[in-house]
Amino acid sequence: MSNNESENNVNRGKDVSMSQRQIYILSLLSENPRGYQAEDIRKRLLSWDIDVSRRTILRDIDELSLNYGILEDERDGKTYYYADKYTLKNVDLTIEDLASLAFAKEMLKEYSHIEMGVHAVSFIDRIVKNSAALNKLQFERLCKSFRQNNVNGNKDNVDWNIEHIIQNAIDSRNKLEIDYYSFSSDQTTKRIIHPYGMLMIDSYLCLEAFCELRNEIRTFRVARIKNIECLDAQFDEEIPKESEQAFLKLSGGEKEELELVFSGESIRYVKEYESYRANSLELKEDGLHFCSIAAIAPDVIRWVRGFGPEVKVVKPQWLAEQLMEEAESIISGKPV
């Protein structure tokens, strides 16, 4: 049997050319500075329905190394492969493509405080730069056509090195050891976590991960991670397909039933701008009933407090009592 016949028998999944497969491999090698073993690459390709042998992958790496800077690293008797970067040139862009890129660049201004946001803008500029001269001119004109108002001014000081380590750990499914500052307890604790994915909550960069200390999935605010180390240990559990609905859940804590009743102009505001925070919304005679299961952290309390007399706390009882004491304190001028 010839080599071509043998390779065709192995490609039982998605029908891709050798060049397409090598682009997939080159993408993987470029995205993670820790590198991949050949078996890791095979499994990642398989997750994309590209079923090839380890021998085929090694041959692809040999061919790619003739034109790209692919490096090898020996660690604990195992060979890891990685590449610094690769370039795709002469990209053809339509006017719709350019408009979409201009729109995306404007929207990304809100995320200029995180590495991914800055890199995304730079990437858009490189795409346009490597296209035709007319595309560059059209892109500059289109950028002036989009403008984003009310960009959130409250931005975390995110350590880009920590952000980068998290991204690589998510990709390689390595456990992380972190020193995490909890706003609610005003303490820093050491935790081992299994990073699942990053998400934005009210323009704050957060990490969804399983916490071995709390034995549950938690949402961590990246800016509150003081120290971080990527461990050699990996986690095998399935990554949740759908993330839990986050409701200003930036400080951890036990989840409770939160029931609020909004009145007056707050009804229209909550329905229009804050409905995504609720598990259920129901308009009744006494007002708009807002129900959610959430950790009642200081972030949530400040959000509720901001509605003043147009919100009534039904559950939990302790929160209703706390806000009542605060109101009485304001009237009497005495601290709580």
XYZ file of N, CA, C and O in Angstrom, residues 24-163:
560
model
N -3.946 24.087 10.363
C -4.475 23.786 11.691
C -3.322 23.529 12.658
O -3.298 24.046 13.790
N -2.362 22.716 12.245
C -1.234 22.364 13.111
C -0.397 23.599 13.419
O -0.010 23.831 14.578
N -0.124 24.415 12.401
C 0.678 25.608 12.602
C -0.014 26.589 13.545
O 0.633 27.257 14.362
N -1.330 26.666 13.447
C -2.099 27.525 14.355
C -1.918 27.077 15.799
O -1.715 27.895 16.703
N -2.006 25.772 16.023
C -1.828 25.233 17.371
C -0.433 25.534 17.905
O -0.273 25.989 19.044
N 0.584 25.284 17.088
C 1.955 25.477 17.537
C 2.254 26.948 17.819
O 3.150 27.259 18.616
N 1.524 27.863 17.204
C 1.773 29.290 17.373
C 1.082 29.868 18.595
O 1.470 30.926 19.087
N 0.044 29.196 19.092
C -0.803 29.816 20.121
C -0.382 29.502 21.530
O -0.822 30.154 22.467
N 0.485 28.496 21.735
C 0.821 28.096 23.098
C 2.332 27.977 23.258
O 2.937 27.050 22.725
N 2.979 28.896 24.000
C 4.435 28.846 24.148
C 4.930 27.632 24.924
O 6.122 27.314 24.865
N 4.050 26.933 25.640
C 4.465 25.708 26.340
C 4.656 24.552 25.366
O 5.322 23.574 25.677
N 4.040 24.687 24.172
C 4.211 23.662 23.157
C 3.247 22.504 23.298
O 2.522 22.377 24.293
N 3.258 21.640 22.292
C 2.399 20.461 22.273
C 3.226 19.235 21.920
O 4.156 19.304 21.118
N 2.845 18.111 22.499
C 3.374 16.832 22.042
C 2.584 16.403 20.804
O 1.465 16.867 20.573
N 3.162 15.505 20.029
C 2.491 15.045 18.817
C 1.133 14.424 19.144
O 0.160 14.618 18.412
N 1.041 13.704 20.256
C -0.221 13.079 20.636
C -1.258 14.126 21.025
O -2.451 13.966 20.735
N -0.798 15.215 21.677
C -1.721 16.314 22.007
C -2.303 16.924 20.740
O -3.498 17.229 20.669
N -1.440 17.101 19.719
C -1.898 17.664 18.451
C -2.915 16.734 17.802
O -3.940 17.172 17.271
N -2.635 15.436 17.849
C -3.561 14.465 17.244
C -4.936 14.552 17.894
O -5.967 14.535 17.217
N -4.976 14.671 19.222
C -6.250 14.756 19.933
C -6.990 16.049 19.610
O -8.214 16.052 19.471
N -6.245 17.161 19.505
C -6.884 18.422 19.167
C -7.476 18.378 17.759
O -8.586 18.846 17.525
N -6.734 17.796 16.824
C -7.246 17.655 15.460
C -8.490 16.768 15.444
O -9.447 17.031 14.724
N -8.463 15.738 16.258
C -9.598 14.822 16.329
C -10.838 15.538 16.852
O -11.959 15.258 16.419
N -10.636 16.480 17.769
C -11.780 17.251 18.284
C -12.391 18.129 17.197
O -13.534 18.560 17.308
N -11.619 18.417 16.141
C -12.121 19.162 14.990
C -12.538 18.213 13.871
O -12.729 18.622 12.733
N -12.657 16.914 14.208
C -13.076 15.892 13.255
C -12.038 15.674 12.158
O -12.374 15.339 11.020
N -10.765 15.868 12.492
C -9.663 15.567 11.571
C -8.883 14.413 12.178
O -8.156 14.592 13.157
N -9.060 13.230 11.619
C -8.507 12.009 12.210
C -7.275 11.569 11.415
O -7.398 11.032 10.308
N -6.091 11.824 11.979
C -4.846 11.413 11.330
C -3.954 10.734 12.358
O -4.160 10.869 13.561
N -2.954 10.023 11.865
C -2.055 9.301 12.755
C -0.967 10.223 13.307
O -0.708 11.303 12.774
N -0.314 9.757 14.374
C 0.809 10.497 14.954
C 1.937 10.614 13.940
O 2.611 11.649 13.859
N 2.134 9.558 13.151
C 3.185 9.567 12.145
C 2.929 10.664 11.107
O 3.855 11.371 10.685
N 1.676 10.845 10.695
C 1.323 11.889 9.738
C 1.601 13.269 10.321
O 2.104 14.162 9.632
N 1.290 13.456 11.601
C 1.520 14.744 12.248
C 3.008 15.064 12.288
O 3.423 16.195 11.998
N 3.825 14.096 12.635
C 5.272 14.316 12.671
C 5.805 14.658 11.280
O 6.706 15.493 11.140
N 5.258 14.010 10.254
C 5.676 14.332 8.893
C 5.266 15.756 8.510
O 6.024 16.487 7.874
N 4.042 16.153 8.915
C 3.588 17.526 8.665
C 4.499 18.539 9.357
O 4.831 19.586 8.784
N 4.891 18.244 10.594
C 5.769 19.155 11.332
C 7.114 19.286 10.635
O 7.678 20.385 10.525
N 7.652 18.162 10.125
C 8.928 18.198 9.393
C 8.816 19.086 8.159
O 9.719 19.883 7.863
N 7.706 18.972 7.433
C 7.528 19.787 6.226
C 7.332 21.253 6.574
O 7.866 22.143 5.898
N 6.561 21.531 7.622
C 6.341 22.912 8.033
C 7.632 23.573 8.496
O 7.844 24.772 8.292
N 8.517 22.792 9.122
C 9.763 23.351 9.649
C 10.689 23.845 8.544
O 11.629 24.605 8.815
N 10.434 23.434 7.303
C 11.260 23.909 6.188
C 11.003 25.378 5.881
O 11.862 26.072 5.320
N 9.801 25.870 6.221
C 9.428 27.253 5.903
C 9.103 28.104 7.121
O 9.036 29.331 7.008
N 8.876 27.482 8.275
C 8.499 28.220 9.474
C 9.422 27.840 10.633
O 9.965 26.723 10.665
N 9.556 28.767 11.560
C 10.449 28.539 12.686
C 9.837 27.652 13.744
O 9.429 28.128 14.816
N 9.739 26.366 13.495
C 9.190 25.415 14.465
C 10.333 24.880 15.320
O 11.348 24.407 14.804
N 10.163 24.946 16.610
C 11.211 24.550 17.548
C 10.772 23.339 18.352
O 9.585 23.051 18.499
N 11.764 22.614 18.878
C 11.503 21.460 19.727
C 12.065 21.714 21.116
O 13.079 22.390 21.278
N 11.396 21.164 22.115
C 11.837 21.318 23.491
C 11.675 19.977 24.199
O 10.580 19.394 24.199
N 12.756 19.491 24.771
C 12.724 18.216 25.511
C 12.489 18.495 26.985
O 13.278 19.180 27.637
N 11.369 17.966 27.531
C 11.063 18.115 28.947
C 10.612 16.776 29.509
O 9.657 16.180 29.010
N 11.321 16.316 30.523
C 10.991 15.036 31.177
C 10.914 13.891 30.174
O 10.031 13.029 30.249
N 11.844 13.901 29.225
C 11.894 12.816 28.261
C 10.829 12.886 27.186
O 10.666 11.939 26.413
N 10.095 13.995 27.101
C 9.039 14.145 26.110
C 9.373 15.321 25.188
O 9.955 16.310 25.624
N 8.991 15.198 23.928
C 9.276 16.239 22.938
C 8.060 17.127 22.741
O 6.964 16.631 22.450
N 8.264 18.432 22.907
C 7.208 19.411 22.687
C 7.587 20.282 21.489
O 8.752 20.648 21.316
N 6.583 20.614 20.674
C 6.806 21.427 19.485
C 6.063 22.753 19.640
O 4.948 22.799 20.167
N 6.685 23.832 19.167
C 6.017 25.127 19.187
C 6.609 26.017 18.096
O 7.690 25.762 17.576
N 5.860 27.058 17.729
C 6.294 27.994 16.698
C 6.010 29.407 17.171
O 5.018 29.658 17.864
N 6.875 30.343 16.809
C 6.694 31.725 17.244
C 5.513 32.386 16.565
O 4.660 32.975 17.205
N 5.438 32.298 15.248
C 4.345 32.952 14.531
C 4.331 32.466 13.090
O 5.264 31.828 12.610
N 3.232 32.767 12.410
C 3.172 32.535 10.971
C 2.349 33.646 10.345
O 1.612 34.345 11.028
N 2.482 33.828 9.043
C 1.860 34.960 8.366
C 1.065 34.505 7.166
O 1.518 33.677 6.385
N -0.144 35.046 7.040
C -0.963 34.844 5.849
C -1.083 36.189 5.138
O -1.517 37.170 5.737
N -0.703 36.253 3.872
C -0.694 37.509 3.135
C -1.707 37.493 2.003
O -2.269 36.467 1.656
N -1.884 38.701 1.422
C -2.748 38.868 0.252
C -4.184 38.411 0.524
O -4.768 37.636 -0.232
N -4.738 38.854 1.644
C -6.112 38.518 1.988
C -7.060 39.408 1.180
O -6.904 40.628 1.154
N -8.037 38.801 0.511
C -9.025 39.558 -0.245
C -10.178 39.949 0.676
O -10.778 39.102 1.326
N -10.491 41.243 0.718
C -11.544 41.746 1.595
C -12.603 42.468 0.781
O -12.294 43.262 -0.106
N -13.870 42.202 1.086
C -14.978 42.923 0.467
C -15.282 44.165 1.297
O -14.773 44.326 2.419
N -16.148 45.042 0.784
C -16.528 46.233 1.540
C -17.263 45.834 2.813
O -17.140 46.492 3.856
N -18.029 44.717 2.763
C -18.718 44.225 3.974
C -17.692 43.754 5.005
O -17.860 43.978 6.210
N -16.622 43.100 4.534
C -15.560 42.664 5.440
C -14.913 43.867 6.121
O -14.684 43.861 7.339
N -14.609 44.894 5.344
C -13.959 46.090 5.890
C -14.862 46.803 6.885
O -14.400 47.274 7.932
N -16.155 46.885 6.571
C -17.096 47.527 7.489
C -17.174 46.756 8.807
O -17.222 47.350 9.891
N -17.173 45.439 8.715
C -17.226 44.607 9.927
C -15.969 44.792 10.759
O -16.031 44.867 11.996
N -14.817 44.864 10.109
C -13.562 45.064 10.827
C -13.512 46.446 11.477
O -13.042 46.588 12.614
N -14.002 47.469 10.782
C -14.037 48.822 11.348
C -14.961 48.875 12.564
O -14.638 49.499 13.587
N -16.100 48.208 12.450
C -17.055 48.150 13.562
C -16.425 47.428 14.757
O -16.509 47.898 15.904
N -15.778 46.290 14.488
C -15.158 45.517 15.567
C -14.069 46.324 16.253
O -13.929 46.300 17.487
N -13.278 47.050 15.487
C -12.197 47.847 16.068
C -12.752 48.910 17.013
O -12.192 49.143 18.091
N -13.853 49.543 16.632
C -14.460 50.556 17.488
C -15.018 49.923 18.764
O -14.851 50.458 19.866
N -15.672 48.787 18.642
C -16.246 48.115 19.810
C -15.161 47.643 20.785
O -15.379 47.570 21.993
N -13.982 47.354 20.247
C -12.897 46.846 21.083
C -12.251 47.925 21.944
O -11.453 47.605 22.826
N -12.587 49.186 21.723
C -12.020 50.246 22.545
C -12.334 50.045 24.024
O -11.565 50.441 24.893
N -13.480 49.428 24.291
C -13.882 49.200 25.681
C -12.959 48.211 26.379
O -12.923 48.151 27.602
N -12.204 47.440 25.603
C -11.358 46.401 26.186
C -9.873 46.682 25.975
O -9.057 45.778 25.898
N -9.529 47.973 25.921
C -8.136 48.360 25.725
C -7.281 48.126 26.962
O -6.063 48.296 26.911
N -7.907 47.739 28.083
C -7.156 47.499 29.318
C -6.720 46.049 29.466
O -6.009 45.719 30.422
N -7.130 45.173 28.537
C -6.718 43.781 28.613
C -5.931 43.423 27.359
O -6.105 44.016 26.291
N -5.054 42.436 27.486
C -4.170 42.082 26.382
C -4.948 41.632 25.158
O -4.614 41.996 24.026
N -5.998 40.836 25.365
C -6.764 40.342 24.235
C -7.382 41.477 23.434
O -7.438 41.421 22.206
N -7.847 42.520 24.132
C -8.430 43.651 23.437
C -7.410 44.391 22.600
O -7.657 44.721 21.431
N -6.237 44.664 23.178
C -5.178 45.361 22.452
C -4.688 44.514 21.281
O -4.480 45.016 20.166
N -4.516 43.213 21.523
C -4.036 42.327 20.459
C -5.067 42.227 19.335
O -4.694 42.166 18.152
N -6.344 42.226 19.692
C -7.390 42.120 18.670
C -7.369 43.342 17.749
O -7.497 43.206 16.527
N -7.197 44.547 18.322
C -7.108 45.756 17.500
C -5.887 45.693 16.596
O -5.951 46.022 15.400
N -4.755 45.265 17.178
C -3.529 45.153 16.388
C -3.691 44.139 15.262
O -3.202 44.347 14.138
N -4.406 43.054 15.537
C -4.616 42.015 14.537
C -5.475 42.532 13.381
O -5.202 42.259 12.207
N -6.515 43.303 13.723
C -7.354 43.897 12.679
C -6.522 44.813 11.783
O -6.628 44.785 10.552
N -5.669 45.635 12.410
C -4.820 46.532 11.630
C -3.858 45.760 10.728
O -3.597 46.174 9.590
N -3.343 44.634 11.215
C -2.417 43.838 10.394
C -3.137 43.194 9.220
O -2.583 43.084 8.124
N -4.379 42.766 9.445
C -5.152 42.177 8.344
C -5.314 43.199 7.221
O -5.087 42.892 6.042
N -5.712 44.414 7.603
C -5.920 45.456 6.592
C -4.597 45.852 5.942
O -4.531 46.071 4.728
N -3.546 45.929 6.748
C -2.229 46.324 6.222
C -1.742 45.355 5.153
O -1.086 45.761 4.174
N -2.045 44.066 5.309
C -1.578 43.055 4.369
C -2.530 42.856 3.194
O -2.376 41.918 2.423
N -3.525 43.733 3.076
C -4.441 43.652 1.947
C -4.109 44.765 0.949
O -3.111 45.475 1.085
N -4.941 44.953 -0.042
C -4.669 45.924 -1.100
C -4.691 47.357 -0.568
O -5.330 47.664 0.442
N -3.996 48.245 -1.283
C -3.912 49.651 -0.873
C -5.286 50.305 -0.813
O -5.569 51.116 0.069
N -6.167 49.946 -1.753
C -7.513 50.515 -1.753
C -8.274 50.096 -0.502
O -9.064 50.868 0.049
N -8.041 48.873 -0.036
C -8.688 48.404 1.195
C -8.292 49.277 2.385
O -9.116 49.599 3.238
N -7.016 49.645 2.440
C -6.545 50.472 3.557
C -7.265 51.815 3.563
O -7.682 52.311 4.620
N -7.411 52.422 2.391
C -8.076 53.715 2.294
C -9.543 53.612 2.696
O -10.049 54.442 3.460
N -10.226 52.576 2.189
C -11.634 52.377 2.530
C -11.798 52.110 4.022
O -12.754 52.584 4.650
N -10.877 51.356 4.585
C -10.955 51.014 6.012
C -10.844 52.272 6.863
O -11.585 52.439 7.844
N -9.922 53.167 6.527
C -9.761 54.411 7.272
C -11.037 55.254 7.228
O -11.433 55.862 8.221
N -11.689 55.276 6.074
C -12.938 56.029 5.946
C -14.045 55.392 6.775
O -14.820 56.084 7.447
N -14.113 54.065 6.739
C -15.164 53.359 7.475
C -14.990 53.500 8.982
O -15.972 53.546 9.737
N -13.744 53.554 9.447
C -13.494 53.701 10.886
C -14.096 54.995 11.420
O -14.495 55.078 12.592
N -14.167 56.018 10.565
C -14.743 57.298 10.977
C -16.270 57.245 11.009
O -16.916 58.169 11.512
N -16.838 56.169 10.466
C -18.300 56.051 10.391
C -18.902 55.430 11.637
O -20.112 55.460 11.823
N -18.056 54.818 12.485
C -18.544 54.164 13.692
C -17.999 54.878 14.914
O -16.825 55.243 14.976
N -18.861 55.046 15.907
C -18.446 55.682 17.151
C -19.217 55.064 18.301
O -20.432 54.919 18.232
N -18.523 54.701 19.330
C -19.159 54.070 20.493
C -19.232 55.066 21.633
O -18.208 55.597 22.075
N -20.442 55.322 22.103
C -20.639 56.221 23.241
C -20.707 55.417 24.536
O -20.912 54.196 24.545
N -20.540 56.138 25.636
C -20.720 55.545 26.974
C -19.825 54.339 27.205
O -20.252 53.315 27.737
N -18.568 54.439 26.768
C -17.616 53.366 27.058
C -17.367 53.345 28.554
O -17.130 54.380 29.179
N -17.441 52.135 29.132
C -17.294 51.991 30.585
C -15.940 52.519 31.048
O -14.902 52.049 30.619
N -15.966 53.508 31.941
C -14.716 54.081 32.427
C -14.111 53.298 33.574
O -12.967 53.531 33.954
N -14.871 52.373 34.185
C -14.361 51.578 35.301
C -13.621 50.368 34.764
O -14.231 49.393 34.322
N -12.304 50.429 34.788
C -11.509 49.350 34.213
C -10.518 48.828 35.232
O -9.888 49.589 35.971
N -10.371 47.506 35.263
C -9.392 46.870 36.128
C -7.988 47.060 35.574
O -7.798 47.188 34.362
N -7.020 47.044 36.475
C -5.622 47.019 36.067
C -5.209 45.556 35.936
O -4.706 44.951 36.873
N -5.438 44.977 34.754
C -5.195 43.551 34.538
C -3.738 43.323 34.175
O -3.201 43.985 33.280
N -3.095 42.402 34.888
C -1.715 42.019 34.576
C -1.731 41.156 33.319
O -2.279 40.056 33.323
N -1.131 41.648 32.242
C -1.181 40.929 30.973
C -0.457 39.588 31.046
O -0.818 38.646 30.350
N 0.560 39.479 31.895
C 1.265 38.202 32.025
C 0.349 37.154 32.635
O 0.316 35.993 32.196
N -0.441 37.570 33.648
C -1.398 36.653 34.261
C -2.454 36.249 33.248
O -2.831 35.075 33.145
N -2.941 37.218 32.500
C -3.937 36.935 31.460
C -3.399 35.918 30.453
O -4.110 34.988 30.050
